């Protein structure tokens, strides 16, 4: 399983490989060595490696647009605001937590994409075009499972497309904005449910302070330890991580 991790990380780059490069049947060397008449040797990278290095810059966009990362990071950010600690946990901690939870949620999908498309292509058993289609298929299935029908119809109408008979007919140009829109809506729904208990604590503390005539004392400062205590007592991190992981339909 751990040996497949580098191949999973390169999965997103393979998804957008041009068909011309993907259909190459003969493997190209990573570095080409040319010897001149005077014995001087020059080294150059192949075009295939150049394309791969260029597509690595698109990995952040692919991570946001085709995985569970967007929903997870938004919910975690809303939780941080609900607790009243806008800088704790830090952005690095939240991003790392969201990233590894994304790999956990997407592990089955990435396994299917790797075994069905990438591995046969690397072993020379599949042509590039067929490998690309098999690699994208489980990812499209995951994305379609998270999208809403009305969102899909909206973007299909805006793109001038008719109804799709099957999931394979949905183009990525329609599926990507549909998936992101549905993810944002779901993330805000979960964030709303997370925010409500902490909002109740803020209201109770503010009411008590006003009734005691302590107008100059900040309700946020007083309610912060109570919100932290509540979150710890209910084992909030485990509960939230489990809820987020279970919210994705496979």
Coordinates of N, CA and C in Angstrom, one line a residue:
X1 N 0.8 -1.2 0.0 CA 0.0 0.0 0.0 C 0.9 1.2 0.0
X2 N 1.9 1.3 0.9 CA 2.8 2.4 0.9 C 3.6 2.6 -0.3
X3 N 3.9 1.5 -1.1 CA 4.6 1.7 -2.3 C 3.8 2.4 -3.4
X4 N 2.5 2.4 -3.2 CA 1.7 3.1 -4.3 C 1.5 4.5 -4.0
X5 N 2.0 5.1 -2.9 CA 1.7 6.5 -2.6 C 2.3 7.4 -3.6
X6 N 3.6 7.2 -4.1 CA 4.1 8.1 -5.1 C 3.2 8.1 -6.4
X7 N 2.7 6.9 -6.7 CA 1.9 6.8 -7.9 C 0.6 7.6 -7.7
X8 N 0.0 7.5 -6.5 CA -1.2 8.3 -6.2 C -1.0 9.8 -6.3
X9 N 0.2 10.2 -5.8 CA 0.5 11.6 -5.9 C 0.6 12.1 -7.3
X10 N 1.1 11.2 -8.2 CA 1.2 11.6 -9.6 C -0.1 11.4 -10.4
X11 N -1.1 10.9 -9.7 CA -2.4 10.6 -10.4 C -3.0 11.8 -11.1
X12 N -3.0 12.9 -10.4 CA -3.6 14.1 -10.9 C -2.9 14.6 -12.2
X13 N -1.6 14.5 -12.2 CA -0.9 14.9 -13.4 C -1.2 14.0 -14.6
X14 N -1.4 12.7 -14.4 CA -1.8 11.8 -15.5 C -3.1 12.1 -16.0
X15 N -4.1 12.7 -15.2 CA -5.4 12.9 -15.7 C -5.5 13.9 -16.8
X16 N -4.6 14.9 -16.8 CA -4.6 15.9 -17.8 C -3.5 15.8 -18.9
X17 N -2.9 14.7 -18.9 CA -1.9 14.5 -20.0 C -2.5 14.6 -21.4
X18 N -2.0 15.3 -22.3 CA -2.5 15.4 -23.6 C -2.6 14.0 -24.2
X19 N -3.6 13.8 -25.1 CA -3.8 12.5 -25.7 C -2.6 12.1 -26.5
X20 N -2.0 13.0 -27.2 CA -0.8 12.7 -28.1 C 0.3 12.2 -27.3
X21 N 0.6 12.7 -26.1 CA 1.6 12.2 -25.2 C 1.2 10.9 -24.5
X22 N -0.1 10.8 -24.2 CA -0.5 9.6 -23.5 C -0.6 8.4 -24.3
X23 N -0.7 8.6 -25.7 CA -0.9 7.4 -26.6 C 0.5 6.9 -27.0
X24 N 1.5 7.4 -26.6 CA 2.8 7.0 -27.0 C 3.0 5.5 -26.5
X25 N 3.4 4.7 -27.4 CA 3.6 3.3 -27.1 C 5.0 2.9 -26.6
X26 N 6.0 3.7 -27.1 CA 7.3 3.4 -26.7 C 7.8 4.4 -25.6
X27 N 8.3 3.9 -24.5 CA 8.7 4.7 -23.4 C 9.9 5.5 -23.8
X28 N 9.9 6.8 -23.5 CA 11.0 7.7 -23.8 C 11.9 7.8 -22.6
X29 N 13.2 7.9 -22.8 CA 14.1 8.1 -21.7 C 13.9 9.5 -21.1
X30 N 14.2 9.5 -19.8 CA 14.1 10.8 -19.0 C 15.1 11.8 -19.5
X31 N 16.3 11.4 -19.8 CA 17.4 12.3 -20.2 C 18.0 11.8 -21.5
X32 N 18.1 12.7 -22.5 CA 18.7 12.3 -23.7 C 20.1 12.9 -23.8
X33 N 21.0 12.0 -24.2 CA 22.5 12.4 -24.2 C 22.9 12.4 -25.7
X34 N 23.4 13.6 -26.1 CA 23.9 13.8 -27.5 C 25.4 14.0 -27.5
X35 N 26.1 13.3 -28.3 CA 27.5 13.5 -28.4 C 27.8 14.3 -29.7
X36 N 28.6 15.3 -29.6 CA 29.0 16.1 -30.8 C 30.2 15.5 -31.4
X37 N 30.6 16.0 -32.6 CA 31.8 15.5 -33.3 C 33.1 15.7 -32.5
X38 N 33.1 16.7 -31.7 CA 34.3 17.0 -30.9 C 34.3 16.2 -29.6
X39 N 33.3 15.4 -29.4 CA 33.3 14.6 -28.2 C 32.5 15.2 -27.0
X40 N 32.0 16.5 -27.2 CA 31.3 17.1 -26.1 C 29.8 16.5 -26.1
X41 N 29.4 16.2 -24.9 CA 28.1 15.7 -24.7 C 27.1 16.7 -24.1
X42 N 25.9 16.7 -24.6 CA 24.9 17.6 -24.1 C 23.7 16.8 -23.6
X43 N 23.1 17.3 -22.6 CA 22.0 16.6 -22.0 C 20.7 17.4 -22.1
X44 N 19.6 16.7 -22.4 CA 18.3 17.4 -22.6 C 17.2 16.5 -22.1
X45 N 16.2 17.2 -21.4 CA 15.0 16.4 -21.0 C 14.1 16.1 -22.1
X46 N 13.4 15.0 -22.1 CA 12.4 14.7 -23.1 C 11.2 15.5 -22.9
X47 N 10.4 15.6 -24.0 CA 9.2 16.4 -24.0 C 8.2 15.8 -23.0
X48 N 8.2 14.5 -22.9 CA 7.2 13.8 -21.9 C 7.5 14.2 -20.5
X49 N 8.8 14.3 -20.1 CA 9.1 14.7 -18.8 C 8.8 16.2 -18.6
X50 N 9.0 17.0 -19.6 CA 8.7 18.4 -19.5 C 7.2 18.7 -19.3
X51 N 6.4 17.9 -19.9 CA 4.9 18.0 -19.7 C 4.6 17.6 -18.3
X52 N 5.2 16.5 -17.8 CA 4.9 16.1 -16.5 C 5.3 17.1 -15.4
X53 N 6.4 17.7 -15.6 CA 6.9 18.7 -14.7 C 6.0 20.0 -14.7
X54 N 5.5 20.3 -15.9 CA 4.6 21.4 -16.0 C 3.3 21.1 -15.3
X55 N 2.8 19.9 -15.5 CA 1.5 19.6 -14.9 C 1.5 19.5 -13.4
X56 N 2.7 19.3 -12.8 CA 2.9 19.3 -11.4 C 2.4 20.6 -10.7
X57 N 2.5 21.7 -11.5 CA 2.0 23.0 -11.0 C 0.5 23.0 -10.8
X58 N -0.2 22.1 -11.5 CA -1.6 22.1 -11.5 C -2.2 21.2 -10.3
X59 N -1.3 20.5 -9.6 CA -1.7 19.7 -8.5 C -2.6 20.4 -7.5
X60 N -2.2 21.6 -7.0 CA -3.1 22.3 -6.0 C -4.5 22.5 -6.6
X61 N -4.6 22.9 -7.9 CA -6.0 23.1 -8.4 C -6.7 21.8 -8.5
X62 N -6.0 20.7 -8.9 CA -6.7 19.4 -9.0 C -7.1 18.9 -7.6
X63 N -6.3 19.2 -6.6 CA -6.6 18.8 -5.2 C -7.9 19.5 -4.7
X64 N -8.0 20.8 -5.1 CA -9.2 21.5 -4.7 C -10.4 21.2 -5.5
X65 N -10.2 20.9 -6.8 CA -11.4 20.7 -7.6 C -11.9 19.3 -7.9
X66 N -11.1 18.3 -7.4 CA -11.5 16.9 -7.8 C -11.4 16.0 -6.6
X67 N -11.2 16.5 -5.4 CA -11.1 15.6 -4.2 C -12.0 16.2 -3.1
X68 N -11.9 15.5 -1.9 CA -12.7 15.9 -0.8 C -12.1 17.0 0.0
X69 N -11.0 17.6 -0.4 CA -10.2 18.6 0.3 C -11.0 19.8 0.6
X70 N -11.8 20.3 -0.4 CA -12.5 21.6 -0.2 C -13.5 21.5 0.9
X71 N -14.3 20.5 1.0 CA -15.3 20.4 2.0 C -14.6 20.3 3.4
X72 N -13.6 19.5 3.5 CA -12.9 19.3 4.8 C -12.3 20.6 5.3
X73 N -11.6 21.3 4.5 CA -10.9 22.5 4.9 C -11.9 23.6 5.3
X74 N -13.0 23.7 4.6 CA -14.0 24.7 4.9 C -14.6 24.5 6.3
X75 N -15.0 23.2 6.5 CA -15.6 22.9 7.8 C -14.6 23.1 8.9
X76 N -13.4 22.8 8.7 CA -12.4 23.0 9.8 C -12.2 24.5 10.0
X77 N -12.2 25.3 9.0 CA -12.1 26.8 9.2 C -13.3 27.3 9.9
X78 N -14.5 26.8 9.6 CA -15.7 27.3 10.3 C -15.7 26.9 11.8
X79 N -15.2 25.7 12.0 CA -15.0 25.3 13.4 C -14.1 26.2 14.2
X80 N -13.0 26.6 13.6 CA -12.0 27.5 14.2 C -12.7 28.8 14.6
X81 N -13.5 29.3 13.6 CA -14.2 30.6 13.9 C -15.3 30.4 15.0
X82 N -15.9 29.3 15.0 CA -17.0 29.0 16.0 C -16.4 28.9 17.4
X83 N -15.2 28.4 17.5 CA -14.5 28.3 18.8 C -14.0 29.7 19.3
X84 N -13.9 30.6 18.4 CA -13.5 32.0 18.8 C -12.0 32.1 18.8
X85 N -11.3 31.2 18.1 CA -9.8 31.2 18.0 C -9.4 31.3 16.5
X86 N -9.4 32.5 15.9 CA -9.2 32.6 14.5 C -7.8 32.2 14.0
X87 N -6.9 32.0 14.9 CA -5.5 31.6 14.5 C -5.1 30.3 15.1
X88 N -5.9 29.6 15.9 CA -5.6 28.4 16.5 C -6.7 27.3 16.3
X89 N -6.4 26.2 15.7 CA -5.1 25.7 15.2 C -4.6 26.6 14.0
X90 N -3.3 26.6 13.7 CA -2.8 27.4 12.7 C -3.2 26.8 11.3
X91 N -3.0 27.7 10.3 CA -3.4 27.3 8.9 C -2.6 26.0 8.5
X92 N -1.3 25.9 8.9 CA -0.6 24.7 8.5 C -1.1 23.5 9.1
X93 N -1.6 23.5 10.4 CA -2.1 22.4 11.0 C -3.5 22.0 10.4
X94 N -4.3 22.9 10.1 CA -5.6 22.6 9.5 C -5.4 22.1 8.1
X95 N -4.4 22.6 7.3 CA -4.2 22.1 6.0 C -3.6 20.7 6.0
X96 N -2.7 20.4 6.9 CA -2.2 19.1 7.0 C -3.3 18.1 7.4
X97 N -4.1 18.5 8.4 CA -5.2 17.6 8.8 C -6.2 17.3 7.7
X98 N -6.5 18.4 6.9 CA -7.4 18.2 5.8 C -6.8 17.4 4.7
X99 N -5.5 17.6 4.5 CA -4.8 16.8 3.4 C -4.8 15.3 3.7
X100 N -4.4 14.9 4.9 CA -4.3 13.5 5.2 C -5.7 12.9 5.4
X101 N -6.7 13.6 5.8 CA -8.1 13.1 5.8 C -8.6 13.0 4.4
X102 N -8.2 13.8 3.5 CA -8.5 13.7 2.1 C -8.0 12.4 1.5
X103 N -6.7 12.1 1.8 CA -6.1 10.9 1.3 C -6.9 9.6 1.9
X104 N -7.3 9.8 3.2 CA -8.1 8.7 3.8 C -9.4 8.5 3.1
X105 N -10.1 9.5 2.8 CA -11.4 9.4 2.1 C -11.2 9.0 0.7
X106 N -10.2 9.4 0.0 CA -10.0 9.1 -1.4 C -9.2 7.9 -1.7
X107 N -8.8 7.1 -0.6 CA -7.9 6.0 -0.8 C -8.5 4.9 -1.7
X108 N -9.8 4.6 -1.5 CA -10.4 3.6 -2.4 C -10.5 4.0 -3.8
X109 N -10.9 5.3 -4.0 CA -10.9 5.8 -5.4 C -9.6 5.9 -6.1
X110 N -8.5 6.3 -5.3 CA -7.2 6.3 -5.9 C -6.7 4.9 -6.2
X111 N -7.0 4.0 -5.3 CA -6.6 2.6 -5.6 C -7.2 2.1 -6.9
X112 N -8.5 2.4 -7.1 CA -9.2 1.9 -8.3 C -8.6 2.6 -9.6
X113 N -8.3 3.9 -9.4 CA -7.7 4.6 -10.6 C -6.3 4.1 -10.9
X114 N -5.5 3.7 -9.8 CA -4.2 3.2 -10.0 C -4.2 1.8 -10.6
X115 N -4.9 0.9 -10.1 CA -4.9 -0.4 -10.6 C -5.6 -0.6 -11.9
X116 N -6.6 0.3 -12.2 CA -7.3 0.2 -13.4 C -6.7 0.9 -14.6
X117 N -5.9 2.0 -14.3 CA -5.4 2.8 -15.4 C -3.9 3.0 -15.4
X118 N -3.4 3.5 -14.3 CA -2.0 3.9 -14.2 C -1.1 2.7 -14.3
X119 N -1.3 1.7 -13.5 CA -0.4 0.5 -13.4 C -0.4 -0.2 -14.8
X120 N -1.6 -0.5 -15.4 CA -1.5 -1.1 -16.7 C -0.7 -0.3 -17.7
X121 N -0.9 1.0 -17.7 CA -0.2 1.9 -18.6 C 1.4 1.9 -18.4
X122 N 1.8 1.9 -17.1 CA 3.2 1.8 -16.8 C 3.8 0.5 -17.1
X123 N 3.0 -0.6 -17.1 CA 3.4 -1.9 -17.4 C 3.4 -2.2 -18.9
X124 N 2.9 -1.2 -19.7 CA 2.8 -1.4 -21.1 C 1.6 -2.3 -21.6
X125 N 0.6 -2.5 -20.7 CA -0.5 -3.3 -21.1 C -1.7 -2.5 -21.7
X126 N -1.7 -1.2 -21.5 CA -2.7 -0.4 -22.1 C -2.2 0.8 -22.8
X127 N -2.9 1.2 -23.9 CA -2.5 2.4 -24.6 C -2.8 3.6 -23.7
X128 N -2.2 4.7 -24.0 CA -2.4 5.9 -23.2 C -3.9 6.4 -23.1
X129 N -4.6 6.4 -24.3 CA -6.0 6.8 -24.3 C -6.9 6.0 -23.4
X130 N -6.7 4.6 -23.5 CA -7.5 3.7 -22.7 C -7.2 3.9 -21.2
X131 N -5.9 4.0 -20.9 CA -5.4 4.2 -19.5 C -6.0 5.5 -19.0
X132 N -6.0 6.5 -19.8 CA -6.6 7.8 -19.3 C -8.0 7.7 -18.9
X133 N -8.8 7.0 -19.8 CA -10.2 6.8 -19.6 C -10.5 6.0 -18.3
X134 N -9.7 4.9 -18.1 CA -9.9 4.1 -16.9 C -9.4 4.8 -15.7
X135 N -8.5 5.7 -15.8 CA -8.0 6.4 -14.6 C -9.0 7.4 -14.2
X136 N -9.7 8.1 -15.1 CA -10.6 9.2 -14.8 C -11.9 8.6 -14.3
X137 N -12.3 7.4 -14.8 CA -13.6 6.8 -14.5 C -13.9 6.7 -13.0
X138 N -13.1 6.2 -12.1 CA -13.4 6.1 -10.7 C -13.5 7.5 -10.0
X139 N -12.7 8.4 -10.5 CA -12.7 9.8 -10.0 C -14.0 10.5 -10.3
X140 N -14.4 10.3 -11.6 CA -15.7 10.9 -12.0 C -16.9 10.3 -11.2
X141 N -16.8 9.0 -10.9 CA -17.8 8.3 -10.1 C -17.9 8.9 -8.7
X142 N -16.7 9.2 -8.1 CA -16.7 9.8 -6.8 C -17.3 11.2 -6.9
X143 N -16.9 12.0 -7.8 CA -17.4 13.3 -7.9 C -18.9 13.4 -8.2
X144 N -19.4 12.5 -9.0 CA -20.8 12.5 -9.3 C -21.6 12.1 -8.1
X145 N -21.0 11.2 -7.2 CA -21.7 10.8 -6.0 C -21.9 12.0 -5.1
X146 N -21.1 13.0 -5.1 CA -21.2 14.1 -4.2 C -22.0 15.3 -4.8
X147 N -22.3 15.2 -6.1 CA -23.0 16.4 -6.7 C -24.5 16.3 -6.6
X148 N -25.1 17.4 -6.7 CA -26.6 17.4 -6.6 C -27.2 17.5 -8.0
X149 N -28.3 16.9 -8.2 CA -28.9 16.8 -9.5 C -29.2 18.2 -10.1
X150 N -29.7 19.1 -9.2 CA -30.1 20.4 -9.7 C -28.9 21.2 -10.1
X151 N -27.7 21.0 -9.4 CA -26.5 21.7 -9.8 C -26.0 21.2 -11.1
X152 N -26.1 19.9 -11.3 CA -25.6 19.3 -12.6 C -26.5 19.8 -13.8
X153 N -27.8 19.9 -13.5 CA -28.7 20.4 -14.6 C -28.4 21.9 -14.9
X154 N -28.1 22.6 -13.9 CA -27.8 24.1 -14.1 C -26.6 24.3 -15.0
X155 N -25.5 23.6 -14.7 CA -24.3 23.8 -15.4 C -24.3 23.1 -16.8
X156 N -25.1 22.0 -16.9 CA -25.3 21.5 -18.2 C -26.1 22.4 -19.1
X157 N -27.1 23.1 -18.5 CA -27.9 24.1 -19.3 C -27.0 25.2 -19.7
X158 N -26.2 25.7 -18.8 CA -25.3 26.9 -19.1 C -24.3 26.5 -20.2
X159 N -23.9 25.2 -20.2 CA -22.9 24.8 -21.3 C -23.6 24.4 -22.6
X160 N -24.9 24.4 -22.6 CA -25.7 24.1 -23.8 C -25.7 22.6 -24.0
X161 N -25.6 21.8 -23.0 CA -25.7 20.3 -23.1 C -27.1 19.8 -22.8
X162 N -27.4 18.7 -23.3 CA -28.7 18.0 -23.1 C -28.5 17.1 -21.9
X163 N -29.6 16.4 -21.5 CA -29.5 15.4 -20.4 C -28.5 14.3 -20.8
X164 N -27.9 13.8 -19.7 CA -26.9 12.8 -19.9 C -27.5 11.4 -19.6
X165 N -27.3 10.4 -20.4 CA -27.9 9.1 -20.2 C -27.1 8.3 -19.2
X166 N -25.8 8.6 -19.0 CA -25.0 7.9 -18.1 C -23.9 8.8 -17.6
X167 N -23.2 8.3 -16.5 CA -22.2 9.1 -15.9 C -21.0 9.3 -16.8
X168 N -20.7 8.4 -17.7 CA -19.6 8.5 -18.6 C -19.8 9.6 -19.6
X169 N -21.0 10.0 -19.9 CA -21.3 11.1 -20.8 C -21.1 12.5 -20.3
X170 N -21.0 12.6 -18.9 CA -20.8 13.9 -18.3 C -19.4 14.4 -18.5
X171 N -19.2 15.5 -19.3 CA -17.8 16.0 -19.5 C -17.2 16.6 -18.2
X172 N -15.9 16.7 -18.2 CA -15.3 17.2 -17.0 C -15.5 18.8 -16.9
X173 N -15.7 19.4 -18.1 CA -16.0 20.8 -18.1 C -17.3 21.2 -17.4
X174 N -18.2 20.2 -17.3 CA -19.5 20.4 -16.6 C -19.4 19.9 -15.2
X175 N -18.7 18.8 -15.0 CA -18.6 18.1 -13.7 C -17.8 18.9 -12.7
X176 N -16.7 19.5 -13.1 CA -15.9 20.2 -12.2 C -16.6 21.4 -11.5
X177 N -17.2 22.3 -12.2 CA -17.9 23.4 -11.5 C -19.1 22.9 -10.7
X178 N -19.8 21.8 -11.2 CA -20.9 21.2 -10.5 C -20.4 20.6 -9.1
X179 N -19.3 19.9 -9.2 CA -18.8 19.3 -8.0 C -18.4 20.3 -6.9
X180 N -17.7 21.4 -7.4 CA -17.3 22.4 -6.4 C -18.4 23.1 -5.8
X181 N -19.5 23.4 -6.6 CA -20.7 24.1 -6.1 C -21.4 23.2 -5.1
X182 N -21.5 22.0 -5.3 CA -22.1 21.1 -4.4 C -21.3 20.9 -3.1
X183 N -20.0 20.9 -3.3 CA -19.1 20.7 -2.1 C -19.2 22.0 -1.2
X184 N -19.3 23.1 -1.8 CA -19.4 24.4 -1.0 C -20.7 24.4 -0.2
X185 N -21.8 24.0 -0.9 CA -23.1 23.9 -0.2 C -23.1 22.9 0.9
X186 N -22.5 21.8 0.7 CA -22.5 20.7 1.8 C -21.6 21.2 2.9
X187 N -20.5 21.8 2.6 CA -19.5 22.3 3.6 C -20.2 23.3 4.5
X188 N -21.0 24.2 3.9 CA -21.6 25.3 4.7 C -22.8 24.7 5.5
X189 N -23.4 23.6 5.0 CA -24.5 23.0 5.8 C -23.9 22.3 7.1
X190 N -22.8 21.6 6.9 CA -22.1 21.0 8.0 C -21.5 22.0 9.0
X191 N -21.0 23.1 8.4 CA -20.4 24.2 9.2 C -21.5 24.9 10.1
X192 N -22.7 25.0 9.5 CA -23.8 25.6 10.3 C -24.2 24.7 11.5
X193 N -24.2 23.4 11.3 CA -24.5 22.5 12.4 C -23.4 22.5 13.5
X194 N -22.2 22.7 13.0 CA -21.1 22.8 14.0 C -21.1 24.1 14.8
X195 N -21.6 25.2 14.1 CA -21.5 26.5 14.7 C -22.6 26.7 15.8
X196 N -23.7 26.0 15.6 CA -24.9 26.3 16.5 C -24.6 26.1 18.0
X197 N -24.0 25.0 18.4 CA -23.7 24.8 19.9 C -22.9 25.9 20.5
X198 N -21.9 26.4 19.7 CA -21.0 27.4 20.2 C -21.7 28.8 20.2
X199 N -22.6 29.0 19.3 CA -23.3 30.2 19.3 C -24.3 30.3 20.5
X200 N -24.9 29.1 20.9 CA -25.7 29.1 22.1 C -24.9 29.5 23.3
X201 N -23.7 29.0 23.4 CA -22.9 29.3 24.6 C -22.6 30.8 24.6
X202 N -22.3 31.4 23.5 CA -22.0 32.8 23.4 C -23.2 33.6 23.8
X203 N -24.4 33.2 23.4 CA -25.6 33.9 23.8 C -25.9 33.8 25.3
X204 N -25.7 32.6 25.8 CA -25.9 32.4 27.3 C -25.0 33.3 28.1
X205 N -23.7 33.2 27.7 CA -22.7 34.0 28.5 C -23.0 35.5 28.3
X206 N -23.4 36.0 27.1 CA -23.6 37.4 27.0 C -24.9 37.8 27.8
X207 N -25.9 37.0 27.9 CA -27.1 37.3 28.7 C -26.7 37.3 30.1
X208 N -25.9 36.4 30.6 CA -25.5 36.4 32.0 C -24.7 37.6 32.4
X209 N -23.8 38.0 31.6 CA -23.0 39.2 31.8 C -23.8 40.4 31.8
X210 N -24.8 40.5 30.9 CA -25.6 41.7 30.9 C -26.5 41.8 32.1
X211 N -27.0 40.6 32.6 CA -27.9 40.6 33.7 C -27.1 41.0 35.0
X212 N -25.8 40.7 35.0 CA -24.9 41.0 36.1 C -24.4 42.5 36.0
X213 N -24.7 43.1 35.0 CA -24.2 44.5 34.8 C -22.7 44.6 34.4
X214 N -22.2 43.5 33.9 CA -20.7 43.5 33.6 C -20.6 43.8 32.1
X215 N -20.9 45.1 31.7 CA -20.9 45.5 30.3 C -19.5 45.6 29.7
X216 N -18.5 45.9 30.5 CA -17.2 46.1 30.0 C -16.4 44.8 29.8
X217 N -16.9 43.7 30.3 CA -16.3 42.4 30.1 C -16.7 41.7 28.8
X218 N -15.7 41.3 28.0 CA -16.0 40.7 26.7 C -16.7 39.4 26.8
X219 N -17.9 39.2 26.3 CA -18.5 37.8 26.3 C -17.7 36.7 25.6
X220 N -17.0 37.1 24.6 CA -16.2 36.2 23.8 C -15.0 35.6 24.7
X221 N -14.4 36.5 25.5 CA -13.4 36.1 26.4 C -13.8 35.1 27.5
X222 N -15.0 35.4 28.0 CA -15.6 34.5 29.0 C -16.1 33.2 28.5
X223 N -16.7 33.2 27.3 CA -17.2 32.0 26.7 C -16.2 31.1 26.1
X224 N -15.0 31.6 25.8 CA -14.0 30.7 25.2 C -13.6 29.5 26.0
X225 N -13.3 29.6 27.3 CA -13.0 28.3 28.0 C -14.1 27.4 28.1
X226 N -15.4 27.9 28.1 CA -16.5 27.0 28.1 C -16.7 26.2 26.8
X227 N -16.4 26.9 25.7 CA -16.5 26.3 24.4 C -15.4 25.2 24.2
X228 N -14.2 25.6 24.7 CA -13.1 24.6 24.6 C -13.5 23.4 25.5
X229 N -14.0 23.6 26.7 CA -14.3 22.5 27.6 C -15.4 21.6 26.9
X230 N -16.4 22.2 26.4 CA -17.5 21.5 25.7 C -16.9 20.6 24.6
X231 N -16.1 21.2 23.7 CA -15.5 20.5 22.6 C -14.7 19.3 23.0
X232 N -13.9 19.5 24.1 CA -13.1 18.4 24.6 C -13.9 17.3 25.2
X233 N -14.9 17.7 26.0 CA -15.8 16.7 26.7 C -16.5 15.8 25.7
X234 N -17.0 16.3 24.6 CA -17.7 15.5 23.6 C -16.8 14.8 22.6
X235 N -15.4 14.9 22.9 CA -14.4 14.4 22.0 C -14.7 14.9 20.6
X236 N -14.6 16.2 20.5 CA -15.1 16.9 19.3 C -14.3 16.6 18.0
X237 N -12.9 16.5 18.1 CA -12.1 16.2 17.0 C -12.4 14.9 16.4
X238 N -12.6 13.8 17.2 CA -12.9 12.5 16.7 C -14.3 12.5 16.1
X239 N -15.2 13.2 16.7 CA -16.6 13.2 16.2 C -16.7 14.0 14.9
X240 N -15.9 15.1 14.8 CA -16.0 15.9 13.6 C -15.3 15.1 12.4
X241 N -14.1 14.5 12.7 CA -13.4 13.8 11.6 C -14.2 12.6 11.1
X242 N -14.9 11.9 12.1 CA -15.7 10.8 11.6 C -16.9 11.2 10.9
X243 N -17.5 12.3 11.2 CA -18.7 12.8 10.5 C -18.3 13.3 9.1
X244 N -17.1 14.0 9.0 CA -16.7 14.4 7.7 C -16.4 13.2 6.8
X245 N -15.7 12.2 7.3 CA -15.3 11.1 6.5 C -16.6 10.3 6.0
X246 N -17.6 10.2 6.9 CA -18.8 9.5 6.6 C -19.8 10.3 5.7
X247 N -19.5 11.6 5.5 CA -20.4 12.4 4.7 C -20.2 12.3 3.2
X248 N -19.1 11.6 2.8 CA -18.8 11.4 1.4 C -19.4 10.1 1.0
X249 N -20.2 10.2 -0.1 CA -20.9 9.0 -0.6 C -19.9 8.3 -1.6
X250 N -19.7 7.0 -1.4 CA -18.8 6.3 -2.3 C -19.6 5.6 -3.4

